[in-house]
GROMACS .gro file of C-alpha atoms in nm:
model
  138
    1UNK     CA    1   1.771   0.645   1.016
    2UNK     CA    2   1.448   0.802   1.051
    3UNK     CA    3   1.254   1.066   0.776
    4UNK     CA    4   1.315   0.907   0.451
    5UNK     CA    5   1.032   0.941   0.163
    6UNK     CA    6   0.951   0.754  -0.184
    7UNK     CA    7   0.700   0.880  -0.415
    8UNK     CA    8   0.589   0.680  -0.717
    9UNK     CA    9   0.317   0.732  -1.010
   10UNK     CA   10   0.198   0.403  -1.143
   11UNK     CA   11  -0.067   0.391  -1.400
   12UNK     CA   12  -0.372   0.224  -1.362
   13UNK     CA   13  -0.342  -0.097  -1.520
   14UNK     CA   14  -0.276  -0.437  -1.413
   15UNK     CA   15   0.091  -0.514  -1.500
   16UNK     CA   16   0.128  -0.186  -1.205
   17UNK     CA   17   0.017  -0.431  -0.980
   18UNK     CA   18   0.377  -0.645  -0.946
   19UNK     CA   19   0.549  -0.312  -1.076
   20UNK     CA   20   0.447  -0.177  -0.732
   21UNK     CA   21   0.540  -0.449  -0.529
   22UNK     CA   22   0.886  -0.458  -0.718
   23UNK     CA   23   0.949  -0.096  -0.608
   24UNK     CA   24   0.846  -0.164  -0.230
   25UNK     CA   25   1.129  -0.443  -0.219
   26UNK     CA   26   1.363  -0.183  -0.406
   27UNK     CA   27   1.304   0.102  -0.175
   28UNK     CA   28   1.289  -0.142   0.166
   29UNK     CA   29   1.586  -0.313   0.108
   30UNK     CA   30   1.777   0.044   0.018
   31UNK     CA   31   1.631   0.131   0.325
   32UNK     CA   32   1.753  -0.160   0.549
   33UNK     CA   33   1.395  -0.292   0.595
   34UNK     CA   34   1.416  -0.630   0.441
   35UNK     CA   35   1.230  -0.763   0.727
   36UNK     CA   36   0.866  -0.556   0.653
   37UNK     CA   37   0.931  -0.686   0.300
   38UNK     CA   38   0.678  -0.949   0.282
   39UNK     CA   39   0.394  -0.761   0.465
   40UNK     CA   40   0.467  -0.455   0.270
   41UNK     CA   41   0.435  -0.572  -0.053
   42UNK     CA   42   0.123  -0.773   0.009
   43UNK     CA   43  -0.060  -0.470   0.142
   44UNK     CA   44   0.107  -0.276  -0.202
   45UNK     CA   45  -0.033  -0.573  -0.413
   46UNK     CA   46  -0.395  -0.542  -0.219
   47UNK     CA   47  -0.403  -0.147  -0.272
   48UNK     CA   48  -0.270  -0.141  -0.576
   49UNK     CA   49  -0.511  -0.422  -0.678
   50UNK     CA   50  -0.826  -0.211  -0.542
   51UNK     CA   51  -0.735   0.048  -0.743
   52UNK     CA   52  -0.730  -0.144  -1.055
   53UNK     CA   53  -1.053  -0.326  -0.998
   54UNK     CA   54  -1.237  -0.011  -0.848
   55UNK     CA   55  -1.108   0.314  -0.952
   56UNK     CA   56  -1.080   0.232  -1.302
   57UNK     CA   57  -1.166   0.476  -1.552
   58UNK     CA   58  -1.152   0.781  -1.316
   59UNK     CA   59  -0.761   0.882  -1.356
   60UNK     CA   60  -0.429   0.771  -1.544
   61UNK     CA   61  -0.248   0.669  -1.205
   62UNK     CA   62  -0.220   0.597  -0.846
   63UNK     CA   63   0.052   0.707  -0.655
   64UNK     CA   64   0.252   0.475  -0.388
   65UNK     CA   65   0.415   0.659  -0.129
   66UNK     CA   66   0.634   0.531   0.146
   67UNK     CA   67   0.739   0.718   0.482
   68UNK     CA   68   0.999   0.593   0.712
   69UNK     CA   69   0.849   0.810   1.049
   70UNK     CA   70   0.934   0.741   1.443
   71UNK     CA   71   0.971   0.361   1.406
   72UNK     CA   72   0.683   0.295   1.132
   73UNK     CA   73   0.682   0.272   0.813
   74UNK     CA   74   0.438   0.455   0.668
   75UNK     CA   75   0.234   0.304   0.293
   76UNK     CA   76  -0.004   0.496   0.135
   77UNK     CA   77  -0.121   0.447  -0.192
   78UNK     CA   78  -0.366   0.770  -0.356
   79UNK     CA   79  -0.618   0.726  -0.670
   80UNK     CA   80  -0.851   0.997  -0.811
   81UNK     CA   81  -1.178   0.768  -0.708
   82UNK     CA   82  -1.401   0.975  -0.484
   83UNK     CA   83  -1.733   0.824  -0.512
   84UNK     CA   84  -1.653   0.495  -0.278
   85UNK     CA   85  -1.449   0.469   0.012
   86UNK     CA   86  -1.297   0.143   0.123
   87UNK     CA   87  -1.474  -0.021   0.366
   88UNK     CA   88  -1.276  -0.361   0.530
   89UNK     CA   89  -1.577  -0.628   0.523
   90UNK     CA   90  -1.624  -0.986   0.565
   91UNK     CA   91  -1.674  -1.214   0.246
   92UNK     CA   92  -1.872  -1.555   0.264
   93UNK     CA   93  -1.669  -1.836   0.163
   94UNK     CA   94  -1.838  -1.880  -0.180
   95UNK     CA   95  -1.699  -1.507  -0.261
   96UNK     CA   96  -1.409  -1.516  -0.493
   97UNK     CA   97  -1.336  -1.155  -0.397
   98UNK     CA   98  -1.343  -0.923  -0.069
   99UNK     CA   99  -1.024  -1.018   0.098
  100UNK     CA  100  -0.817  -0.762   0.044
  101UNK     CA  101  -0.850  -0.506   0.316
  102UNK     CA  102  -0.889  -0.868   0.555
  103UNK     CA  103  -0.561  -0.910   0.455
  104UNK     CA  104  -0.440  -0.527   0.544
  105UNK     CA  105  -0.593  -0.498   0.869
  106UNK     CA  106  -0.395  -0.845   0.965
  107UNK     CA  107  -0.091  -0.747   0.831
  108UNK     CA  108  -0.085  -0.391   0.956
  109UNK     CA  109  -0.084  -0.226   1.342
  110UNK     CA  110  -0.285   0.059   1.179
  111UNK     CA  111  -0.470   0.120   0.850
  112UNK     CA  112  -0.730   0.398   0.757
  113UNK     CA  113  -0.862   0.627   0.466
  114UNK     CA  114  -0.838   0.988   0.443
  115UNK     CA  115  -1.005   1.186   0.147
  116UNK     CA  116  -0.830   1.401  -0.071
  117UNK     CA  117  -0.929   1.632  -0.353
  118UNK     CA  118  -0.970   1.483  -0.590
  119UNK     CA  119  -1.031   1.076  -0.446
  120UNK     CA  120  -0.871   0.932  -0.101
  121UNK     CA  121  -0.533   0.757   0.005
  122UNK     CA  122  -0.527   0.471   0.210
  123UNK     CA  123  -0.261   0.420   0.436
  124UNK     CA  124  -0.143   0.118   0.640
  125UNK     CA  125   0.161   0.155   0.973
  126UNK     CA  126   0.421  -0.142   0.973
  127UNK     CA  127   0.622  -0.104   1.287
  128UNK     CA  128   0.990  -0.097   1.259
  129UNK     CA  129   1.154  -0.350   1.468
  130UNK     CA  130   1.452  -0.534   1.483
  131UNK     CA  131   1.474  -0.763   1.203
  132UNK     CA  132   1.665  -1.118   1.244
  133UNK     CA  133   2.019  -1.125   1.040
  134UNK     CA  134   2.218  -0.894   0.861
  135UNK     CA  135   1.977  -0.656   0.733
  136UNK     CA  136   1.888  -0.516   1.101
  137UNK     CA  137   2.126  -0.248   1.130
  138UNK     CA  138   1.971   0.115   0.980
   0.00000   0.00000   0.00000
């Protein structure tokens, strides 16, 4: 099974957040992908999170996208917030914030940031593999 596509509009606001991560286990498990489960919805919650904390004000939603594409699985999620692009940095211990795109680049083989008109998407790969148990055949 290869090609498949979600699209979903979430509003920027914080209940979103879980509403997100609820859709990603929806859509994965439809899918077959119980196995990238975990991963993706902890890269959903730290998008979907930098959205809410940084892009506030500047549109009514973000949209989550996921691809299904030559063995990866493909999450993007889009806001309308132009003037800052994310940047993965370091935090200092005493930081109660900063983690998130830490978190991405361990969980993901590839992440990046592309602009778009208006704002930017970020995106993050999870490879397909074969996933221990039932849930491995696609």
């Amino acid at each position: 099974m290869s090609g498949r596509t979600d699209s979903k509009r979430f509003r920027v606001r914080r209940d979103s957040i879980p509403a997100a991560r609820r859709h990603v286990r929806t859509v994965l498990v439809e899918w077959k992908l119980a196995g990238l489960v975990d991963d993706a919805t902890l890269i959903t919650s730290e998008l979907a999170t930098n959205v809410i904390t940084h892009a506030k004000g500047t549109g009514d939603y973000f949209e989550l996208g996921l691809r299904r594409r030559n063995g990866v699985l493909i999450l993007e999620v889009a806001d309308s917030y132009q003037w800052l692009m994310p940047e993965l940095r370091k935090p200092t211990d005493d930081e109660t914030s900063g983690r998130g795109l830490l978190i991405v680049d361990m969980l993901a083989e590839r992440w990046g940031v592309r602009p778009r008109n208006p704002g930017k998407t970020v995106w993050a790969h999870l490879p397909i593999g074969p996933f221990p148990g039932p849930m491995e055949s696609a």
